[in-house]
Every structure is written in structure tokens, then in C-alpha cells.
Coordinates of C-alpha atoms in Angstrom, one line a residue:
M1 CA -10.6 -12.9 -16.5
P2 CA -8.1 -10.5 -14.8
R3 CA -9.5 -7.6 -12.9
E4 CA -7.3 -4.7 -14.0
I5 CA -6.0 -2.0 -11.6
I6 CA -4.8 1.4 -12.7
T7 CA -2.0 3.0 -10.6
L8 CA -1.8 6.8 -10.2
Q9 CA 1.5 8.1 -9.0
V10 CA 1.0 11.6 -7.7
G11 CA 3.7 14.0 -6.6
Q12 CA 7.4 13.5 -5.9
C13 CA 7.0 10.9 -3.2
G14 CA 4.3 9.0 -5.1
N15 CA 6.4 8.7 -8.2
Q16 CA 9.5 7.7 -6.2
I17 CA 7.7 4.8 -4.4
G18 CA 5.8 4.0 -7.6
G19 CA 9.0 3.6 -9.6
E20 CA 10.4 1.2 -7.0
F21 CA 7.1 -0.7 -7.0
W22 CA 7.2 -1.3 -10.8
K23 CA 10.8 -2.5 -10.6
Q24 CA 9.8 -5.0 -8.0
L25 CA 6.8 -6.2 -10.1
C26 CA 9.0 -6.6 -13.2
L27 CA 11.5 -8.7 -11.2
E28 CA 8.7 -10.9 -9.8
H29 CA 7.2 -11.5 -13.2
G30 CA 10.3 -11.9 -15.2
I31 CA 9.8 -8.7 -17.1
Q32 CA 13.1 -7.1 -18.3
P33 CA 13.6 -3.3 -18.0
D34 CA 12.7 -2.8 -21.6
G35 CA 9.3 -4.5 -21.0
L36 CA 10.1 -7.8 -22.8
L37 CA 9.5 -11.1 -21.0
R38 CA 12.4 -13.3 -20.2
D39 CA 12.7 -16.4 -22.2
S40 CA 13.0 -18.9 -19.3
L41 CA 13.2 -19.3 -15.6
P42 CA 16.6 -19.3 -13.8
A43 CA 18.4 -22.6 -14.4
S44 CA 18.5 -23.4 -10.7
N45 CA 14.8 -22.8 -10.2
D46 CA 12.4 -25.8 -10.2
I47 CA 9.5 -24.1 -8.6
A48 CA 7.3 -24.1 -11.7
S49 CA 7.4 -27.9 -11.9
S50 CA 6.5 -28.7 -8.3
P51 CA 3.1 -28.4 -6.7
V52 CA 2.4 -26.6 -3.4
G53 CA 3.7 -28.7 -0.5
G54 CA 6.9 -29.7 -2.2
G55 CA 5.7 -33.1 -3.2
S56 CA 6.8 -34.9 -6.4
G57 CA 4.5 -35.1 -9.4
S58 CA 3.2 -32.7 -11.9
S59 CA -0.6 -32.7 -11.3
S60 CA -2.1 -29.2 -11.9
T61 CA -5.1 -30.0 -9.7
P62 CA -5.0 -27.4 -7.0
P63 CA -5.3 -28.4 -3.4
S64 CA -8.6 -27.8 -1.7
P65 CA -8.9 -24.8 0.5
A66 CA -9.0 -25.4 4.2
S67 CA -10.9 -23.6 6.8
G68 CA -11.2 -23.7 10.6
P69 CA -13.7 -22.6 13.2
G70 CA -13.6 -19.4 15.2
P71 CA -10.4 -17.3 15.0
L72 CA -8.7 -19.9 12.9
G73 CA -10.1 -18.1 9.8
G74 CA -9.9 -19.4 6.3
V75 CA -6.8 -20.7 4.5
D76 CA -6.3 -20.1 0.8
A77 CA -4.0 -22.6 -0.8
A78 CA -2.9 -21.1 -4.1
R79 CA -2.4 -23.1 -7.2
L80 CA 0.9 -23.7 -8.9
S81 CA 0.9 -24.5 -12.6
P82 CA 3.0 -27.2 -14.2
R83 CA 5.5 -27.0 -16.9
S84 CA 3.9 -26.7 -20.3
A85 CA 4.3 -30.1 -21.9
A86 CA 3.3 -28.8 -25.4
S87 CA 5.9 -26.1 -25.7
G88 CA 8.6 -27.3 -23.4
H89 CA 8.8 -23.8 -21.9
D90 CA 8.3 -22.9 -18.3
F91 CA 4.7 -21.8 -17.9
I92 CA 3.9 -19.5 -15.0
D93 CA 0.3 -19.2 -14.0
D94 CA 0.4 -15.5 -13.0
R95 CA -1.7 -12.5 -13.9
K96 CA 0.5 -9.9 -15.3
D97 CA -2.5 -8.3 -17.0
V98 CA -3.7 -7.0 -13.6
F99 CA -1.0 -4.3 -13.5
F100 CA 0.5 -4.6 -17.1
Y101 CA -0.8 -4.7 -20.6
Q102 CA 1.0 -5.8 -23.8
S103 CA 1.7 -3.4 -26.6
D104 CA 1.6 -4.4 -30.3
D105 CA 5.3 -5.3 -30.2
E106 CA 4.7 -7.5 -27.1
H107 CA 6.4 -5.2 -24.6
Y108 CA 4.7 -5.2 -21.2
I109 CA 3.7 -1.7 -20.2
P110 CA 2.5 -0.7 -16.6
R111 CA -1.1 0.5 -16.2
A112 CA 0.4 3.6 -14.5
L113 CA -0.1 7.3 -14.7
L114 CA 2.9 9.5 -13.6
V115 CA 1.5 12.8 -12.4
D116 CA 3.5 15.7 -11.0
L117 CA 3.5 19.5 -11.0
E118 CA 7.3 19.7 -11.4
P119 CA 9.4 17.6 -13.8
R120 CA 12.4 16.3 -11.9
V121 CA 11.2 12.9 -10.6
V122 CA 9.0 12.0 -13.6
N123 CA 11.8 12.9 -16.0
K124 CA 14.2 10.7 -14.0
L125 CA 11.8 7.8 -14.3
T126 CA 11.2 8.2 -18.0
N127 CA 14.5 9.5 -19.2
Q128 CA 17.2 7.9 -17.0
G129 CA 18.1 4.5 -15.6
A130 CA 17.4 1.0 -16.9
Y131 CA 13.6 1.3 -16.7
R132 CA 13.3 4.5 -18.7
N133 CA 11.6 2.7 -21.6
L134 CA 9.1 0.8 -19.4
F135 CA 6.4 3.4 -19.1
N136 CA 4.1 4.7 -21.7
P137 CA 5.2 8.3 -22.4
E138 CA 1.6 9.3 -23.1
N139 CA 0.8 8.5 -19.4
A140 CA 3.2 11.1 -17.9
F141 CA 1.7 14.4 -17.0
I142 CA 3.8 17.4 -15.9
A143 CA 2.4 20.9 -15.5
Q144 CA 3.6 23.3 -18.2
D145 CA 5.0 25.9 -15.8
G146 CA 6.7 23.1 -13.8
G147 CA 6.7 25.2 -10.6
G148 CA 5.2 22.6 -8.3
A149 CA 2.8 23.3 -5.4
G150 CA 5.4 24.6 -3.0
N151 CA 4.3 22.2 -0.2
N152 CA 0.9 24.0 -0.2
W153 CA -2.2 21.7 -0.2
A154 CA -4.4 24.5 -1.5
S155 CA -2.1 25.2 -4.5
G156 CA -2.0 21.5 -5.3
F157 CA -5.7 21.2 -5.1
R158 CA -6.2 24.3 -7.3
Q159 CA -3.8 23.0 -9.9
G160 CA -5.5 19.6 -9.9
E161 CA -8.7 21.3 -10.7
Q162 CA -7.0 23.4 -13.4
H163 CA -5.5 20.3 -15.2
H164 CA -8.3 17.9 -14.5
E165 CA -9.4 17.5 -18.1
K166 CA -5.9 16.3 -19.3
V167 CA -5.5 13.9 -16.4
L168 CA -9.0 12.5 -16.6
D169 CA -8.5 12.0 -20.4
M170 CA -5.4 9.9 -19.6
I171 CA -7.4 7.9 -17.0
D172 CA -10.2 7.4 -19.4
R173 CA -7.8 6.1 -22.1
E174 CA -6.3 3.6 -19.7
S175 CA -9.8 2.5 -18.4
D176 CA -11.0 2.0 -22.0
N177 CA -7.9 -0.2 -22.5
S178 CA -9.1 -2.5 -19.7
D179 CA -11.5 -5.4 -20.3
S180 CA -12.7 -5.5 -16.7
L181 CA -11.4 -2.6 -14.7
E182 CA -11.7 -3.2 -11.0
G183 CA -10.4 0.0 -9.5
F184 CA -7.5 2.4 -8.9
T185 CA -4.6 2.6 -6.6
M186 CA -2.9 5.9 -5.8
C187 CA 0.6 6.4 -4.4
H188 CA 1.1 9.7 -2.7
S189 CA 2.3 11.6 0.4
I190 CA -0.1 13.4 2.7
A191 CA 2.3 16.0 3.9
G192 CA 3.6 17.8 0.8
G193 CA 1.8 19.9 -1.8
T194 CA 1.2 17.9 -5.0
G195 CA 0.6 14.4 -3.5
S196 CA -1.7 15.8 -0.8
G197 CA -3.5 18.6 -2.7
M198 CA -3.7 17.3 -6.2
G199 CA -4.0 13.8 -4.8
S200 CA -7.1 15.0 -2.8
Y201 CA -8.6 16.5 -5.9
L202 CA -8.1 13.3 -7.9
L203 CA -9.7 11.2 -5.2
E204 CA -12.8 13.4 -5.4
A205 CA -12.7 13.3 -9.2
L206 CA -12.4 9.4 -9.3
N207 CA -15.4 9.1 -7.0
D208 CA -17.5 11.3 -9.3
H209 CA -16.2 9.9 -12.6
F210 CA -16.0 6.2 -11.6
P211 CA -18.5 5.8 -8.7
K212 CA -18.6 2.0 -8.9
K213 CA -14.9 1.4 -9.0
L214 CA -12.7 0.7 -5.9
V215 CA -10.2 3.4 -4.9
Q216 CA -7.3 2.2 -2.8
T217 CA -4.3 4.4 -1.7
Y218 CA -0.8 3.8 -0.5
S219 CA -0.5 7.0 1.6
V220 CA 2.9 8.0 3.1
F221 CA 2.5 9.6 6.5
P222 CA 5.3 12.1 7.5
N223 CA 7.8 12.0 10.3
W224 CA 6.1 13.7 13.3
S225 CA 9.4 14.4 15.1
Q226 CA 10.0 18.2 15.0
N227 CA 13.7 17.7 14.3
Q228 CA 13.0 15.4 11.3
S229 CA 10.2 17.3 9.7
D230 CA 11.2 19.6 6.8
V231 CA 7.7 20.9 5.9
V232 CA 6.5 23.3 8.6
V233 CA 2.9 23.2 7.3
Q234 CA 2.6 19.4 7.1
P235 CA 0.0 19.3 9.9
Y236 CA -2.3 21.5 7.7
N237 CA -1.7 19.4 4.6
S238 CA -2.1 16.1 6.5
V239 CA -5.5 17.0 8.0
L240 CA -6.9 18.4 4.8
T241 CA -5.8 15.2 3.0
L242 CA -7.1 12.9 5.7
K243 CA -10.6 14.3 5.2
R244 CA -10.5 13.1 1.5
L245 CA -8.9 9.8 2.4
T246 CA -11.8 9.3 4.9
L247 CA -14.6 10.3 2.6
N248 CA -13.3 9.4 -0.9
A249 CA -11.1 6.3 -0.6
D250 CA -12.3 2.7 -0.1
A251 CA -9.1 1.6 1.6
V252 CA -5.9 3.3 2.7
V253 CA -2.7 1.4 3.3
V254 CA -0.8 3.5 5.7
L255 CA 3.0 3.8 5.1
D256 CA 4.3 5.6 8.2
N257 CA 7.7 7.2 7.7
T258 CA 8.4 7.3 11.4
A259 CA 7.9 3.5 11.7
L260 CA 9.8 2.8 8.5
N261 CA 12.8 4.7 9.8
R262 CA 12.6 2.9 13.1
I263 CA 12.5 -0.5 11.4
A264 CA 15.4 0.4 9.1
V265 CA 17.5 1.5 12.1
D266 CA 16.5 -1.1 14.7
R267 CA 15.7 -4.2 12.7
L268 CA 17.9 -3.8 9.6
K269 CA 20.8 -2.1 11.4
I270 CA 21.1 0.8 9.0
E271 CA 22.4 3.8 10.9
N272 CA 21.2 6.5 8.5
P273 CA 18.7 5.0 6.1
T274 CA 18.5 6.7 2.7
V275 CA 15.4 7.6 0.8
D276 CA 16.1 4.9 -1.7
Q277 CA 16.4 2.3 1.0
L278 CA 13.1 3.3 2.6
N279 CA 11.5 3.3 -0.9
S280 CA 12.8 -0.2 -1.4
L281 CA 11.1 -1.3 1.8
V282 CA 7.9 0.4 0.7
A283 CA 8.1 -1.4 -2.7
T284 CA 8.4 -4.7 -0.9
I285 CA 5.3 -4.0 1.1
M286 CA 3.3 -2.8 -1.9
A287 CA 4.3 -5.9 -3.9
A288 CA 3.5 -8.2 -1.1
S289 CA 0.0 -6.7 -0.7
T290 CA -0.7 -7.5 -4.3
T291 CA 0.7 -11.1 -4.3
T292 CA -2.7 -12.8 -4.3
L293 CA -3.9 -10.6 -7.1
R294 CA -0.9 -11.5 -9.3
Y295 CA -0.5 -15.1 -8.3
P296 CA -4.1 -16.0 -7.7
G297 CA -5.6 -18.8 -5.6
Y298 CA -9.0 -19.6 -4.4
M299 CA -9.6 -16.6 -2.2
N300 CA -8.4 -12.9 -2.2
N301 CA -7.7 -13.0 -5.9
D302 CA -9.2 -9.7 -6.6
L303 CA -9.2 -6.3 -4.9
I304 CA -12.8 -6.5 -3.5
G305 CA -12.1 -10.0 -2.1
L306 CA -8.9 -8.8 -0.5
L307 CA -10.5 -5.8 1.2
A308 CA -14.1 -7.0 2.0
S309 CA -13.2 -8.9 5.1
L310 CA -10.8 -6.2 6.4
I311 CA -13.2 -3.3 6.3
P312 CA -16.5 -4.0 8.2
T313 CA -17.5 -0.4 8.4
P314 CA -17.1 2.3 5.7
R315 CA -15.0 4.9 7.5
C316 CA -12.6 2.6 9.4
H317 CA -10.6 1.6 6.3
F318 CA -7.1 2.6 7.3
L319 CA -4.9 -0.5 7.2
M320 CA -1.5 -1.2 8.8
T321 CA 1.1 -3.5 7.4
G322 CA 3.8 -5.9 8.7
Y323 CA 6.4 -8.0 6.9
T324 CA 8.9 -10.6 8.0
P325 CA 11.7 -11.5 7.5
L326 CA 12.6 -7.9 6.6
T327 CA 15.2 -7.4 3.9
I328 CA 16.2 -4.5 1.7
A329 CA 17.6 -6.0 -1.5
D330 CA 19.0 -3.8 -4.2
Y331 CA 18.4 -5.9 -7.3
C332 CA 19.8 -5.2 -10.7
Q333 CA 19.2 -7.0 -14.0
N334 CA 21.8 -9.3 -15.4
P335 CA 22.6 -8.0 -18.9
A336 CA 23.4 -11.5 -20.2
D337 CA 20.0 -13.2 -19.6
G338 CA 17.9 -10.5 -17.9
S339 CA 17.8 -12.4 -14.6
P340 CA 17.8 -10.4 -11.3
V341 CA 21.0 -10.2 -9.4
A342 CA 21.0 -9.1 -5.7
T343 CA 23.7 -6.5 -5.0
Y344 CA 23.1 -6.2 -1.2
Q345 CA 25.0 -7.5 1.7
P346 CA 22.6 -9.7 3.8
K347 CA 24.4 -9.2 7.1
T348 CA 24.0 -5.5 6.7
H349 CA 20.5 -5.1 5.4
S350 CA 18.6 -8.1 6.7
A351 CA 16.8 -8.7 10.0
S352 CA 18.5 -11.5 11.9
V353 CA 16.0 -14.3 11.4
R354 CA 17.9 -17.6 11.1
K355 CA 15.0 -20.0 10.8
T356 CA 11.5 -19.4 9.6
T357 CA 8.5 -21.5 10.3
V358 CA 4.8 -20.7 9.7
L359 CA 4.1 -20.3 13.4
D360 CA 7.2 -18.1 13.9
V361 CA 6.3 -15.9 10.9
M362 CA 2.7 -15.4 12.0
R363 CA 3.8 -14.6 15.5
R364 CA 6.4 -12.1 14.3
L365 CA 3.8 -10.4 12.1
C366 CA 1.9 -9.4 15.2
Q367 CA 4.9 -8.0 17.1
Q368 CA 5.1 -4.3 17.5
E369 CA 8.6 -4.0 16.0
N370 CA 7.5 -5.5 12.7
V371 CA 4.3 -3.3 12.4
M372 CA 4.9 -0.4 10.0
V373 CA 2.8 2.1 11.8
S374 CA 4.0 4.2 14.8
A375 CA 1.1 3.3 17.0
N376 CA 1.0 1.1 20.2
T377 CA -0.8 -2.1 19.3
R378 CA -0.2 -3.5 22.8
K379 CA -2.4 -1.1 24.7
P380 CA -4.8 -3.0 26.8
S381 CA -7.9 -1.3 25.4
S382 CA -6.8 -1.5 21.7
C383 CA -7.8 -4.5 19.5
Y384 CA -7.8 -5.8 16.0
I385 CA -10.9 -5.2 13.9
S386 CA -9.6 -7.6 11.2
M387 CA -6.4 -9.2 10.0
L388 CA -5.2 -10.9 6.8
N389 CA -1.9 -12.8 6.7
I390 CA -0.4 -13.7 3.4
I391 CA 2.1 -16.5 3.9
Q392 CA 4.6 -17.2 1.1
G393 CA 6.6 -20.4 0.8
N394 CA 6.8 -23.2 -1.7
D395 CA 6.9 -26.0 0.9
V396 CA 4.1 -24.7 3.1
E397 CA 1.0 -26.8 3.6
P398 CA -2.4 -25.8 4.9
T399 CA -2.0 -28.1 7.9
Q400 CA 0.9 -26.0 9.1
I401 CA -1.2 -22.9 8.9
H402 CA -4.0 -24.6 11.0
K403 CA -1.5 -25.7 13.6
A404 CA 0.0 -22.2 13.9
L405 CA -3.5 -20.7 14.2
Q406 CA -4.5 -23.2 16.8
R407 CA -1.4 -22.4 18.9
M408 CA -2.0 -18.7 18.6
R409 CA -5.6 -19.2 19.7
E410 CA -4.6 -21.3 22.7
R411 CA -2.2 -18.6 23.8
Q412 CA -4.7 -15.8 23.2
T413 CA -1.9 -13.7 21.7
I414 CA -4.3 -11.5 19.7
K415 CA -7.2 -9.4 20.9
F416 CA -10.1 -8.9 18.5
I417 CA -13.2 -6.6 18.6
P418 CA -15.8 -7.6 21.2
W419 CA -18.9 -6.7 19.1
G420 CA -18.6 -9.0 16.1
P421 CA -17.0 -12.1 14.6
A422 CA -13.4 -11.6 13.8
S423 CA -10.5 -13.9 13.0
I424 CA -7.1 -14.2 11.4
Q425 CA -7.7 -14.8 7.7
V426 CA -4.8 -16.5 6.0
A427 CA -3.9 -16.8 2.3
L428 CA -1.2 -19.2 1.2
A429 CA 0.5 -17.6 -1.8
R430 CA 3.2 -18.7 -4.2
R431 CA 6.6 -17.1 -4.4
S432 CA 7.8 -15.6 -7.6
P433 CA 9.8 -18.3 -9.5
Y434 CA 12.1 -15.5 -10.8
L435 CA 13.4 -14.4 -7.4
A436 CA 15.5 -16.4 -5.0
S437 CA 14.9 -16.1 -1.2
N438 CA 17.1 -16.8 1.7
N439 CA 14.1 -17.8 3.8
K440 CA 11.8 -20.8 3.5
V441 CA 8.7 -18.8 4.7
S442 CA 7.9 -15.1 4.6
G443 CA 4.8 -13.4 5.7
F444 CA 2.8 -10.2 5.1
M445 CA 0.1 -8.8 7.3
L446 CA -2.6 -6.4 6.4
A447 CA -4.7 -5.4 9.4
N448 CA -7.3 -3.0 10.7
H449 CA -6.5 -2.0 14.2
T450 CA -8.1 0.6 16.6
S451 CA -4.6 2.0 17.5
M452 CA -4.7 3.8 14.2
A453 CA -6.5 6.5 16.2
E454 CA -3.2 7.4 17.8
L455 CA -1.7 8.3 14.4
F456 CA -4.6 10.6 13.6
D457 CA -4.6 12.1 17.1
R458 CA -0.9 12.9 16.7
S459 CA -1.7 14.7 13.5
L460 CA -4.6 16.7 15.1
G461 CA -2.3 17.6 18.0
Q462 CA 0.3 19.2 15.7
Y463 CA -2.5 20.8 13.6
D464 CA -4.0 22.4 16.7
R465 CA -0.6 23.7 17.8
I466 CA -0.2 25.9 14.8
R467 CA -3.8 26.5 14.0
R468 CA -4.4 28.0 17.4
R469 CA -1.9 30.8 16.5
N470 CA -3.2 31.0 12.8
A471 CA 0.5 30.4 11.9
F472 CA 1.7 30.0 8.3
L473 CA -1.7 30.6 6.7
D474 CA -0.8 33.4 4.3
N475 CA 0.0 31.1 1.3
Y476 CA -3.3 29.3 1.9
R477 CA -5.3 32.5 1.9
K478 CA -3.9 33.3 -1.6
E479 CA -5.8 30.3 -3.0
P480 CA -9.5 30.5 -4.1
M481 CA -10.6 27.8 -1.5
F482 CA -9.4 29.9 1.5
R483 CA -9.7 33.4 0.1
D484 CA -13.0 34.2 1.9
N485 CA -12.7 32.0 5.0
L486 CA -10.9 29.1 6.6
D487 CA -14.0 26.9 7.0
E488 CA -12.4 24.0 5.1
F489 CA -9.8 23.7 7.8
D490 CA -12.5 23.3 10.5
S491 CA -14.4 20.9 8.4
A492 CA -11.4 18.7 7.8
R493 CA -10.5 18.7 11.5
E494 CA -14.0 17.7 12.4
T495 CA -13.9 14.8 10.0
V496 CA -10.6 13.5 11.3
Q497 CA -11.8 13.9 14.9
C498 CA -14.9 11.8 14.1
L499 CA -12.6 9.2 12.6
V500 CA -10.6 9.1 15.8
D501 CA -13.8 8.8 17.8
E502 CA -15.1 5.9 15.7
Y503 CA -11.9 3.9 15.9
R504 CA -12.0 4.3 19.7
A505 CA -15.7 3.4 19.7
C506 CA -14.7 0.1 17.9
E507 CA -13.0 -1.0 21.2
R508 CA -16.3 -1.0 23.0
E509 CA -19.0 -3.7 23.0
D510 CA -21.7 -1.1 22.2
Y511 CA -20.1 0.0 19.0
V512 CA -23.0 -1.3 16.9
D513 CA -25.1 1.4 18.6
W514 CA -22.6 4.1 18.1
D515 CA -24.0 7.1 16.1
Y516 CA -21.7 8.9 13.7
G517 CA -24.2 11.7 13.4
A518 CA -24.3 12.2 17.2
A519 CA -20.5 12.2 17.5
K520 CA -20.3 14.7 14.7
G521 CA -22.9 16.9 16.4
A522 CA -20.9 16.7 19.7
D523 CA -17.8 17.9 17.9
D524 CA -19.9 20.8 16.5
G525 CA -20.8 21.7 20.1
E526 CA -24.5 21.0 19.5

């Protein structure tokens, strides 16, 4: 039985990356822009009729999972279903129901809520473009005044509280429409007003309303460069949001704008990357992180299984990502048969990777230039708390994974925490049979690393710089939360500082004896 996941897209940034995410999922599952399923696979694609490993034959018996000792971790060999003999149609063993449901007229509809305080982006998704009929119009919420939050976290939080009944009714309707709801994912930015403020309120509301459901976020962190930042109060918004992400989310996938821009310029050779190009890169990452949920195998086939091994302690749940080979592909649907057609120029928007092997892909995933967080993972003191690699390729065998892991262990290329067992976990996942790829093997990394403290430290540094002067606080004081005092700012800063301290404590052998309460008291000056 599929474990359904409801996606909340909050604010301008959340809805932009959410829109790209759904386009990518439609392409990977053969869903046309109007929500109808394509009749058949592409004529040149024989993936659905060959098992993992590329051997001949049509046995649907899945290969047994392999595992190795120590840092070799576990390998999940995913199943590949055969062609349906009864109907003669291509049968794809995927789980569309995790993210989509079918309406009465057999259209696939995303389990998504489009939430914003101003209408521009949501209206663009629901009224313009090829995918305008994909979403359920009842699941779009726009505030009546349409004025937005003005890049003010407090305004977004207050308006979230003001409209919470309507939004929670929409969430309840979607959850009641699920047979076995596993949790929620939220797409938002931490620097603006709606995504940060209203997103923070919704995180608290989800914790209260659905205490036993997982809450994962895809959180876009802003550019920290002064000449690239267009929101002067983003340090305030970021720290206030980070408090809720620390206390109310079960997992946070960090999407760092600084690193995304660097990758687009340095790796993809795009001089001035556009917002659409960066969103396409983010959509690739989001889709890759859900591959094992949608094309399930033996392991990591639900959200709790995916996250359990990555997050050993509750507060250290901020995850970095990596992907190789990197490509920004602008796909469009072929009007004749609904098949996706790539409209990009590979020489312009692809990283120069000529040959891909399992070892090469796994080595590249650990390289700083492929990590999508602007933190130094090569610092001598920093280390990985956990790591999951999802390897995609239709001719990849578990033995290749084992050899690659053995080679990496011999060369000691990755440093793990000293206080507990840790290893590279590997899932071997299927590729979508609806999309062609120029590379035989591709890889996605989801990792928990102590260098995340750098990211939060940078945020605190910028926060302290303007908070010390009490700059730009007038608009916050107008809101109920800050009308009497500014204690919430101090509380949020303290929570983020404790998070930094805990990530740094993870680098030491005595972390198991580290006391969060004592660290919190020290920050209070006790």
C-alpha cells in the first residue's frame, strides 16, 4: 500500500519550485500536462521489459539485496516489473499514488496545496502554461486582499494565523482522501515573508494537528552575498524561520541559493543563471530525493525508511544534497504523443562528464563542487553523520556498488563521526522509462554533515550585525507578536546557536555525553 505524501507550496519561491517539481514528476511517470496517462512507452525504450543488470529474460523475481560490513553499508536493488503479458501494454511498477491521486475521470491530480498571500505565482500555475489544468483548483489558497507579507516574517506569521481555518480545512480534505497518509513536505524560502512567516505558522499547526505524521521541508536558503541579496531583513526572517525548522520539522533538505548559483556558473557554464534554470536544478534534486518512494525497492521505499538512518538525533536533521552528472534540461511535451522532448543544448547546460561508472559517480557525490550547500565539507574537523547515495542506472549491479564502496573504504576518502556506527547507505534505483538519459549512471546524495553549522553561523553573523543596531525593526513592531517586546528574536537566536553548538559537538567523541540543556543554559548566561 502506498504511503501518501501531501505537498504544501508556500509563498512565491515555494510555488515556483513546486511547479517545476510537479512537471518533473509528470515527465518521469508518463503523465501528460492535462493529467492523463500516456498510452505507451517511447518506441525506443525497452527498459520495462529487461530486469536490473541488463540481462535477458523476463522474470519478475527481484534480485536479493546485498549488504556489506562496516562502512560498506546496505545496498538496495530495486525491482523492475515485466511487460504485462495479459494486456500487451507496458506495465510500469511505480507508485504514482504517493504524490498523485486519480479523479473520477481518471486524470492524475497532485496531492498539493498552493498557498500564497499574493496571487501572481499561483495564478500563473493554475491559469497559464501547459500544466494549468493539472492542479485541483480547490487546493489553491490566495489571501483575499492579495497584498502579500511584504518580506516581513511577522506579517506572514500573523496572516497564517488569520487564515489557518481555511488552509487546515484544505489539508484535512486532502488527508481524508489518503488511505495511509505518511506525512507532509513543504516547499518554501526562509528569507522572504510568506514562505518564512506563514510557512513557520503552518509547521507549528501541522505539529499540533498531525502529531504522528512526518514533516519534511525543502527550504531555500538565501544568497548571503551583500551585493546579491535583495531583502535587507532576510537575516531576521531566516533566524526566526530556522527556529521553527529546528523545533517543528522532522527533516529539512537545504537548498542553498549561493551553492546553486555557484554550480550553475562553475559546473554548467551558465554565465548568468536565470531563476527558471535554478528552479529546474532544484526540481531535479527534489525528484531524485523521492525516487525510491516512487519506484520502490526493498529499502528506503517510504519516507520514514528514507530518513531514519540519516537522522540519529532529533535536532540534527538538516540535510545537504549532491547530484551528478549535473544537467539542466528544459523538457516540453510532444503534442503528438505526449512524450517529453528535451529542448536544451547539452554542451551549454551539462557538466562535462564523458563516462560514468558507479565508482566515479559515488566519488563525485562527495566532492565539494557537487555539494549543494555553501559549506566546507573538507575541513579537518568536520565529518559526515550519515550518508545515503541513490544510484540510478539500468545496467548497474549490486556487485559494482560493493566494489566501489570497498575502494572508497580503502582510500579512506570519507570521514564519519567518531562516536557511533556510520556508513554509506546505498539504494540502487530504477530510472524512469519515460525519460532518456545521456549517461549510463547517475547519482544523488542525501547527507547529514557537521559543516551545516557554517551555514547557520553565517546566518547568525548577519543577524547580529543588524540586530546590534536594532535596524529595520519598525515593521516588525507593528505586528502583534513584537508589539510589546522583541523576546522572540532572542529566543530564535538562542535556538539556532544551540543548533550550531550541537552540530559542532557531533565532531567530538564525547558527543553522547553532550547536554543540550547545559548548552542552552550557557547561551542564556547562566
